[in-house]
Amino acid sequence: MEPRTTSSPGGGDAPKTPFHRVVTASLIGTTIEWYDFFLYGAAAALVFNHVFFPESDPLVGTMLAFTTYAVGFVARPLGGLVFGHFGDRVGRKQLLVLSLLLMGGATFAIGLLPTYAAVGVAAPLLLTLLRVVQGFALGGEWGGAVLLVAEHGRARNRGFWTSWPQAGVPCGNLLATAVLAVLAVVMTDQTFLDWGWRVPFLLSGVLVFIGLWIRLAVTESQVFQEASRKAATDRTTERAPILDVLRHHWRETLVAMGVRMAENVSYYVVTAFILVYATQQAGLGNDAVLNAVLIASAVHLVTIPMWGALSDVVGRRPVIAFGALGVSAWSFAFFPLIDVGSFWSVTLAATVGLFLHGAMYGPQAAFFSELFSTRVRYSGASIGYQLASIVAGGLAPLIATALLATFGTSLPISAYVAGVGVVTVVAVVLARETRGSDLASVPGGPRA
């Protein structure tokens, strides 16, 4: 059973936060942040190549749009570094509030941007700048959200409870895809290109207020407070927690990056690149592909906590390894199913892909939290998570599009997904099993 309450930073007579509210705050916040981030990915595949890069041919325009998409991933490690530093020094909550404001503000501003036809080259430049802000904010969001739950919860069911902030990813994708699917039904393609694409970006402003209202009510964990008090008493506070990560946790950081490779690449191939491949190669309409991803994301949402709970029983490593091997094999069936050209074949391809992806993603928050000591946990988990996102998720749609343009077949893309699957399996083999770890006792010094 989960903990019922948690102490506030002030201790003593200060109010306490029920554990379910901690989980809800993390889930709602990550849902909103990923809604904003994934909305951009869908728009990059469907709209931005026309609105911001209209002088290019369709495939080149898509590649340019995905280049601005990748820029957000490049900014994520910087966000992880900055947010991790202050999150390890002053606490998780304040930084989570800031990340939500930055992400929501940038997304709302994208909905107000002038197009290429109105201001020329300034339009894609402004788009790129706002994408950088999105990436920076998201780089700080993930670590704080999952640590808030991990440090409030208990070791025996940490995999299950920390998988709920992870479920914010399919929740956000589900929400973004649902909004786009509704617009695709009620608007003509031309109306959507003219102004309809702005609506889901502007809706982000409403969602941010909801997220802030819930997140501001959450307090810091006892684990973090005790570590802060001990560091102050012992005068051992690291001036830059990232230096401690590089000195004493570099192995764990490399493991985290390796574990992320197959998970990140496969996700963006299944949810972002599918919009390009299914519409341009298989001839399906935007609404059919969006609905297929919508169904797959709903299954993904349900199965992520299931995989997290399984990792509490059998360990983090076996579940993650199963997912990596699964997506590697499925990548060779994924594109042939899309080539069939039916709605249900595309739905099956995406659903199985995300089901297998969940095996890697569900246990990930608990696994990364258990790798690092408390005083550098935000920095270590964020940097390991976000550095991989540059070469994995950020480049995945761009690499997949380039491979398709170069070879004219999906087979090299399947080989690409399978290759990163091997990288993840190797990382899992080299990692230590962390299930059941006491977060307060994870060593912060050099490993033997």
Coordinates of C-alpha atoms in Angstrom, one line a residue:
M1 CA 0.0 0.0 0.0
E2 CA 1.3 3.5 -0.8
P3 CA 2.3 6.0 1.9
R4 CA -0.6 8.1 3.1
T5 CA 1.1 11.4 3.7
T6 CA 4.4 13.2 3.4
S7 CA 6.0 15.9 5.5
S8 CA 6.2 19.5 4.3
P9 CA 9.5 21.3 4.0
G10 CA 9.0 23.0 7.3
G11 CA 8.3 19.8 9.2
G12 CA 6.5 19.9 12.5
D13 CA 3.0 21.4 12.3
A14 CA 3.1 22.2 8.6
P15 CA 0.4 20.6 6.4
K16 CA 1.1 17.2 4.8
T17 CA 0.5 16.1 1.2
P18 CA -1.4 12.9 0.6
F19 CA 0.6 10.5 -1.6
H20 CA -2.2 10.3 -4.2
R21 CA -1.9 14.0 -4.7
V22 CA 1.8 13.7 -5.2
V23 CA 1.2 11.1 -7.9
T24 CA -1.6 13.2 -9.5
A25 CA 0.5 16.3 -9.5
S26 CA 3.3 14.5 -11.3
L27 CA 1.0 12.8 -13.8
I28 CA -1.0 16.0 -14.6
G29 CA 2.2 18.1 -15.0
T30 CA 3.9 15.6 -17.3
T31 CA 0.7 15.1 -19.3
I32 CA 0.6 18.8 -20.1
E33 CA 4.3 19.1 -20.8
W34 CA 4.2 16.1 -23.2
Y35 CA 1.0 17.4 -24.8
D36 CA 2.9 20.5 -25.7
F37 CA 6.0 18.6 -26.9
F38 CA 4.1 16.0 -29.0
L39 CA 1.8 18.5 -30.5
Y40 CA 4.8 20.1 -32.1
G41 CA 5.9 16.7 -33.4
A42 CA 2.5 16.1 -35.0
A43 CA 2.4 19.6 -36.5
A44 CA 5.9 19.2 -37.8
A45 CA 4.8 16.1 -39.7
L46 CA 1.5 17.5 -41.0
V47 CA 1.5 21.3 -41.1
F48 CA 4.9 23.1 -40.5
N49 CA 6.4 21.8 -43.8
H50 CA 3.6 23.9 -45.6
V51 CA 3.3 26.8 -43.2
F52 CA 6.9 27.6 -42.4
F53 CA 8.9 25.9 -45.2
P54 CA 6.6 26.3 -48.2
E55 CA 9.3 26.7 -50.9
S56 CA 10.6 23.2 -50.4
D57 CA 9.3 20.0 -52.0
P58 CA 7.1 17.9 -49.6
L59 CA 9.8 15.5 -48.3
V60 CA 12.5 18.1 -48.0
G61 CA 10.0 20.4 -46.2
T62 CA 9.2 17.6 -43.8
M63 CA 12.9 17.1 -43.1
L64 CA 13.3 20.8 -42.4
A65 CA 10.3 20.7 -40.1
F66 CA 11.8 17.7 -38.3
T67 CA 15.1 19.6 -38.0
T68 CA 13.4 22.2 -35.9
Y69 CA 11.7 19.3 -34.0
A70 CA 15.2 17.9 -33.3
V71 CA 16.4 21.2 -31.9
G72 CA 14.1 20.8 -29.0
F73 CA 15.9 17.6 -28.1
V74 CA 19.3 19.3 -28.3
A75 CA 18.1 21.8 -25.7
R76 CA 16.8 19.1 -23.3
P77 CA 20.2 18.2 -21.7
L78 CA 20.8 21.9 -21.0
G79 CA 17.5 22.0 -19.3
G80 CA 18.3 18.9 -17.4
L81 CA 21.6 20.3 -16.3
V82 CA 20.2 23.7 -15.1
F83 CA 17.0 22.3 -13.5
G84 CA 19.0 19.3 -12.0
H85 CA 21.5 21.7 -10.4
F86 CA 18.9 23.8 -8.7
G87 CA 16.6 20.9 -8.0
D88 CA 19.3 19.2 -6.1
R89 CA 20.1 22.4 -4.2
V90 CA 16.7 24.0 -3.4
G91 CA 14.2 21.2 -4.1
R92 CA 12.1 19.5 -6.7
K93 CA 8.8 21.5 -6.5
Q94 CA 9.9 25.0 -7.4
L95 CA 11.7 23.8 -10.5
L96 CA 8.7 21.8 -11.6
V97 CA 6.5 24.9 -11.4
L98 CA 9.0 26.8 -13.5
S99 CA 9.2 24.1 -16.2
L100 CA 5.5 24.0 -16.6
L101 CA 5.3 27.8 -17.0
L102 CA 8.1 27.8 -19.6
M103 CA 6.7 24.9 -21.6
G104 CA 3.1 26.3 -21.6
G105 CA 4.2 29.8 -22.5
A106 CA 6.3 28.6 -25.4
T107 CA 3.5 26.4 -26.8
F108 CA 1.0 29.2 -26.5
A109 CA 3.3 31.5 -28.4
I110 CA 3.7 29.0 -31.2
G111 CA 0.0 29.3 -31.7
L112 CA 0.4 33.0 -32.3
L113 CA 3.3 32.9 -34.7
P114 CA 3.1 34.5 -38.1
T115 CA 3.7 32.2 -41.1
Y116 CA 6.4 32.2 -43.7
A117 CA 4.0 33.9 -46.1
A118 CA 3.5 36.8 -43.7
V119 CA 7.1 37.5 -42.4
G120 CA 9.4 35.3 -44.5
V121 CA 12.4 33.7 -42.9
A122 CA 11.6 35.2 -39.5
A123 CA 8.8 32.7 -39.1
P124 CA 10.9 29.5 -39.0
L125 CA 13.5 31.3 -36.9
L126 CA 10.9 32.3 -34.2
L127 CA 9.6 28.7 -34.4
T128 CA 13.0 27.3 -33.8
L129 CA 13.5 29.7 -30.8
L130 CA 10.3 28.6 -29.2
R131 CA 11.2 25.0 -29.8
V132 CA 14.4 25.5 -27.9
V133 CA 12.4 26.9 -24.9
Q134 CA 10.2 23.8 -25.1
G135 CA 13.1 21.5 -25.0
F136 CA 14.8 23.4 -22.2
A137 CA 11.6 23.2 -20.1
L138 CA 11.0 19.5 -20.8
G139 CA 14.7 18.7 -19.9
G140 CA 14.0 19.8 -16.4
E141 CA 10.5 18.4 -16.1
W142 CA 11.0 14.6 -16.3
G143 CA 13.6 14.3 -13.5
G144 CA 11.7 16.4 -11.0
A145 CA 8.3 14.7 -11.7
V146 CA 9.5 11.1 -11.3
L147 CA 11.7 11.9 -8.3
L148 CA 8.8 13.6 -6.5
V149 CA 7.0 10.3 -6.6
A150 CA 10.0 8.0 -6.1
E151 CA 11.2 9.9 -3.0
H152 CA 7.7 10.0 -1.5
G153 CA 6.9 6.3 -2.1
R154 CA 8.2 3.0 -0.8
A155 CA 10.7 0.6 -2.3
R156 CA 8.5 -2.4 -2.7
N157 CA 6.1 -0.8 -5.2
R158 CA 8.2 2.0 -6.5
G159 CA 8.2 0.6 -10.1
F160 CA 4.4 0.8 -10.2
W161 CA 3.9 4.3 -8.7
T162 CA 6.8 6.0 -10.6
S163 CA 5.3 4.6 -13.8
W164 CA 2.4 7.0 -13.5
P165 CA 4.4 10.1 -14.3
Q166 CA 5.8 8.0 -17.2
A167 CA 2.2 7.5 -18.2
G168 CA 2.0 11.2 -18.7
V169 CA 3.8 10.6 -22.0
P170 CA 1.0 8.6 -23.6
C171 CA -1.6 10.8 -21.9
G172 CA 0.0 13.9 -23.5
N173 CA 0.2 12.2 -26.8
L174 CA -3.3 10.9 -26.5
L175 CA -4.6 14.4 -25.7
A176 CA -2.6 16.0 -28.5
T177 CA -3.6 13.4 -31.0
A178 CA -7.3 13.6 -29.9
V179 CA -7.4 17.3 -30.4
L180 CA -5.8 17.0 -33.8
A181 CA -8.2 14.2 -34.8
V182 CA -11.2 16.2 -33.8
L183 CA -10.0 19.2 -35.8
A184 CA -9.3 16.9 -38.8
V185 CA -13.0 15.8 -38.7
V186 CA -14.6 19.3 -38.3
M187 CA -12.2 21.2 -40.6
T188 CA -11.2 20.9 -44.2
D189 CA -7.5 20.4 -44.9
Q190 CA -7.2 23.9 -46.2
T191 CA -8.9 25.4 -43.1
F192 CA -6.6 23.4 -40.9
L193 CA -3.6 24.7 -42.8
D194 CA -4.9 28.3 -42.8
W195 CA -5.6 28.7 -39.1
G196 CA -6.9 25.5 -37.5
W197 CA -3.5 24.2 -36.5
R198 CA -3.2 27.1 -34.0
V199 CA -6.1 26.0 -31.9
P200 CA -4.4 23.1 -30.0
F201 CA -1.4 25.3 -29.3
L202 CA -3.5 28.0 -27.8
L203 CA -5.4 25.4 -25.6
S204 CA -2.1 24.9 -23.8
G205 CA -2.7 28.1 -21.9
V206 CA -5.8 26.6 -20.2
L207 CA -4.0 23.3 -19.4
V208 CA -1.1 25.1 -17.7
F209 CA -3.4 26.8 -15.2
I210 CA -4.9 23.5 -14.3
G211 CA -1.4 21.9 -13.8
L212 CA -0.2 24.8 -11.7
W213 CA -3.2 24.6 -9.4
I214 CA -2.5 21.0 -8.6
R215 CA 1.3 21.1 -8.5
L216 CA 1.6 24.1 -6.2
A217 CA -0.1 22.1 -3.4
V218 CA 2.7 19.5 -3.3
T219 CA 5.5 19.5 -0.7
E220 CA 9.1 18.2 -0.8
S221 CA 9.9 14.6 0.2
Q222 CA 11.4 13.6 3.5
V223 CA 14.2 11.9 1.6
F224 CA 15.3 15.1 0.0
Q225 CA 14.9 17.1 3.2
E226 CA 17.0 14.7 5.3
A227 CA 19.7 14.7 2.7
S228 CA 19.7 18.5 2.6
R229 CA 19.9 18.7 6.4
K230 CA 22.7 16.2 6.5
A231 CA 24.7 17.9 3.8
A232 CA 24.3 21.2 5.6
T233 CA 25.4 19.7 8.9
D234 CA 28.4 17.9 7.4
R235 CA 29.2 20.9 5.1
T236 CA 29.3 18.5 2.1
T237 CA 27.0 20.3 -0.3
E238 CA 28.4 20.0 -3.8
R239 CA 28.7 23.5 -5.4
A240 CA 27.8 21.9 -8.7
P241 CA 26.0 18.5 -8.4
I242 CA 26.8 17.7 -12.0
L243 CA 30.5 17.5 -11.0
D244 CA 29.6 14.8 -8.4
V245 CA 27.7 13.0 -11.1
L246 CA 30.7 13.0 -13.5
R247 CA 33.1 12.0 -10.7
H248 CA 31.2 9.3 -9.0
H249 CA 28.2 8.3 -11.1
W250 CA 29.5 8.3 -14.7
R251 CA 28.9 4.6 -15.0
E252 CA 25.3 5.0 -14.0
T253 CA 24.9 7.9 -16.4
L254 CA 26.2 5.8 -19.3
V255 CA 23.9 3.0 -18.4
A256 CA 20.9 5.4 -18.3
M257 CA 21.8 6.7 -21.8
G258 CA 22.2 3.2 -23.2
V259 CA 18.8 2.1 -21.7
R260 CA 17.2 5.1 -23.3
M261 CA 18.4 4.4 -26.9
A262 CA 15.9 1.8 -28.0
E263 CA 13.1 3.2 -25.9
N264 CA 13.5 6.7 -27.3
V265 CA 14.1 5.9 -31.0
S266 CA 11.3 3.3 -31.2
Y267 CA 8.8 5.7 -29.6
Y268 CA 9.3 8.5 -32.1
V269 CA 9.3 6.2 -35.0
V270 CA 6.0 4.8 -33.9
T271 CA 4.3 8.1 -32.9
A272 CA 5.9 10.8 -35.1
F273 CA 7.5 9.2 -38.2
I274 CA 4.4 7.0 -38.7
L275 CA 2.5 10.2 -39.7
V276 CA 5.0 10.8 -42.6
Y277 CA 5.3 7.2 -43.7
A278 CA 1.6 6.2 -43.6
T279 CA 0.5 9.4 -45.4
Q280 CA 3.2 9.7 -48.0
Q281 CA 4.1 6.1 -48.7
A282 CA 0.9 4.1 -47.8
G283 CA -1.5 6.8 -49.0
L284 CA -3.6 7.0 -45.8
G285 CA -5.3 10.2 -44.8
N286 CA -4.2 12.3 -41.8
D287 CA -7.3 11.5 -39.8
A288 CA -6.9 7.7 -40.2
V289 CA -3.3 7.8 -39.0
L290 CA -4.1 10.1 -36.1
N291 CA -6.9 7.8 -35.0
A292 CA -4.6 4.8 -35.2
V293 CA -2.1 6.5 -33.0
L294 CA -4.9 7.6 -30.7
I295 CA -5.9 3.9 -30.1
A296 CA -2.3 2.8 -29.7
S297 CA -1.6 5.6 -27.2
A298 CA -4.7 4.5 -25.1
V299 CA -3.2 0.9 -24.9
H300 CA 0.2 2.4 -24.1
L301 CA -1.3 4.4 -21.2
V302 CA -2.9 1.2 -19.7
T303 CA 0.2 -1.0 -20.1
I304 CA 2.9 1.3 -18.7
P305 CA 1.8 0.9 -15.1
M306 CA 1.5 -2.9 -15.7
W307 CA 5.1 -3.1 -16.8
G308 CA 6.2 -0.9 -13.9
A309 CA 4.4 -3.2 -11.5
L310 CA 6.0 -6.3 -13.1
S311 CA 9.4 -4.7 -12.5
D312 CA 8.6 -4.7 -8.8
V313 CA 8.3 -8.4 -9.0
V314 CA 11.0 -9.7 -11.4
G315 CA 13.4 -6.7 -11.4
R316 CA 13.9 -3.7 -13.7
R317 CA 16.5 -5.3 -16.0
P318 CA 14.5 -8.3 -17.3
V319 CA 11.5 -6.1 -18.2
I320 CA 13.6 -3.5 -20.0
A321 CA 15.5 -6.1 -21.9
F322 CA 12.3 -7.8 -23.0
G323 CA 11.0 -4.5 -24.4
A324 CA 14.3 -3.8 -26.2
L325 CA 14.3 -7.2 -27.9
G326 CA 10.6 -6.9 -28.7
V327 CA 10.8 -3.6 -30.5
S328 CA 13.9 -4.7 -32.4
A329 CA 11.9 -7.7 -33.8
W330 CA 8.7 -5.8 -34.3
S331 CA 10.4 -3.1 -36.3
F332 CA 10.6 -5.5 -39.3
A333 CA 6.8 -6.2 -39.1
F334 CA 5.9 -2.5 -38.4
F335 CA 6.3 -1.0 -41.9
P336 CA 5.0 -4.0 -43.9
L337 CA 1.8 -3.7 -41.8
I338 CA 1.5 0.0 -42.7
D339 CA 2.1 -0.8 -46.3
V340 CA -1.1 -2.9 -46.3
G341 CA -2.8 0.5 -46.3
S342 CA -5.7 -0.2 -44.1
F343 CA -6.7 1.6 -40.9
W344 CA -6.6 -1.5 -38.8
S345 CA -3.2 -2.7 -40.1
V346 CA -1.7 0.7 -39.1
T347 CA -3.5 0.5 -35.7
L348 CA -2.0 -2.9 -35.1
A349 CA 1.5 -1.8 -36.1
A350 CA 1.4 1.2 -33.7
T351 CA -0.4 -0.6 -30.8
V352 CA 2.1 -3.5 -30.6
G353 CA 5.0 -1.1 -31.0
L354 CA 3.8 1.0 -28.1
F355 CA 2.9 -2.1 -26.0
L356 CA 6.5 -3.3 -26.3
H357 CA 7.9 0.2 -25.8
G358 CA 6.0 0.3 -22.4
A359 CA 8.2 -2.5 -21.1
M360 CA 11.2 -0.3 -21.4
Y361 CA 9.5 2.9 -20.3
G362 CA 7.4 1.7 -17.4
P363 CA 10.3 0.6 -15.1
Q364 CA 12.6 3.5 -16.3
A365 CA 11.7 6.1 -13.7
A366 CA 12.3 3.7 -10.7
F367 CA 15.4 2.3 -12.3
F368 CA 17.0 5.8 -12.9
S369 CA 16.0 7.1 -9.5
E370 CA 17.6 4.1 -7.8
L371 CA 20.9 4.6 -9.7
F372 CA 21.8 7.9 -8.1
S373 CA 22.3 9.2 -4.5
T374 CA 19.8 11.8 -3.2
R375 CA 21.9 14.9 -3.4
V376 CA 22.7 14.4 -7.1
R377 CA 19.6 12.4 -8.1
Y378 CA 17.9 15.2 -10.0
S379 CA 21.1 16.0 -11.9
G380 CA 22.1 12.4 -12.6
A381 CA 18.8 11.1 -13.7
S382 CA 18.0 14.2 -15.9
I383 CA 21.4 14.2 -17.6
G384 CA 21.4 10.5 -18.3
Y385 CA 17.8 10.7 -19.6
Q386 CA 18.2 13.8 -21.7
L387 CA 21.7 13.3 -23.2
A388 CA 20.3 10.2 -24.9
S389 CA 17.4 12.1 -26.2
I390 CA 19.7 14.1 -28.6
V391 CA 21.0 11.1 -30.5
A392 CA 17.9 9.0 -30.0
G393 CA 14.5 10.6 -30.0
G394 CA 15.6 14.0 -31.4
L395 CA 17.2 12.5 -34.5
A396 CA 14.9 9.5 -35.0
P397 CA 12.3 11.1 -37.2
L398 CA 14.9 13.0 -39.2
I399 CA 17.1 9.8 -39.7
A400 CA 14.1 7.7 -40.6
T401 CA 13.0 10.3 -43.2
A402 CA 16.5 10.6 -44.6
L403 CA 16.8 6.8 -44.9
L404 CA 13.4 6.6 -46.6
A405 CA 14.4 9.4 -49.0
T406 CA 17.8 7.7 -49.8
F407 CA 16.8 4.1 -50.1
G408 CA 13.1 4.3 -50.9
T409 CA 12.3 1.4 -48.7
S410 CA 11.6 0.9 -45.0
L411 CA 14.1 -1.9 -44.4
P412 CA 17.0 0.4 -43.4
I413 CA 14.7 2.1 -40.9
S414 CA 13.9 -1.3 -39.3
A415 CA 17.6 -2.1 -39.1
Y416 CA 18.2 1.3 -37.4
V417 CA 15.6 0.5 -34.7
A418 CA 17.0 -3.0 -34.3
G419 CA 20.5 -1.6 -33.9
V420 CA 19.6 0.7 -31.1
G421 CA 17.8 -2.2 -29.5
V422 CA 21.1 -4.0 -29.3
V423 CA 22.7 -1.0 -27.6
T424 CA 20.0 -1.0 -24.9
V425 CA 20.3 -4.8 -24.3
V426 CA 24.1 -4.3 -23.8
A427 CA 23.4 -1.4 -21.3
V428 CA 21.0 -3.6 -19.3
V429 CA 23.4 -6.5 -19.2
L430 CA 26.2 -4.2 -17.8
A431 CA 23.8 -2.5 -15.2
R432 CA 23.2 -3.6 -11.6
E433 CA 19.7 -4.6 -10.6
T434 CA 18.2 -1.8 -8.4
R435 CA 14.8 -3.2 -7.4
G436 CA 14.1 -2.7 -3.7
S437 CA 16.8 -0.1 -3.2
D438 CA 16.5 2.3 -0.3
L439 CA 16.8 5.8 -1.9
A440 CA 18.2 7.3 1.3
S441 CA 21.1 4.7 1.2
V442 CA 22.2 4.9 -2.4
P443 CA 25.9 5.8 -2.1
G444 CA 27.2 9.1 -3.4
G445 CA 30.9 8.4 -3.5
P446 CA 33.1 6.3 -5.7
R447 CA 32.0 2.8 -6.5
A448 CA 34.3 -0.1 -5.6

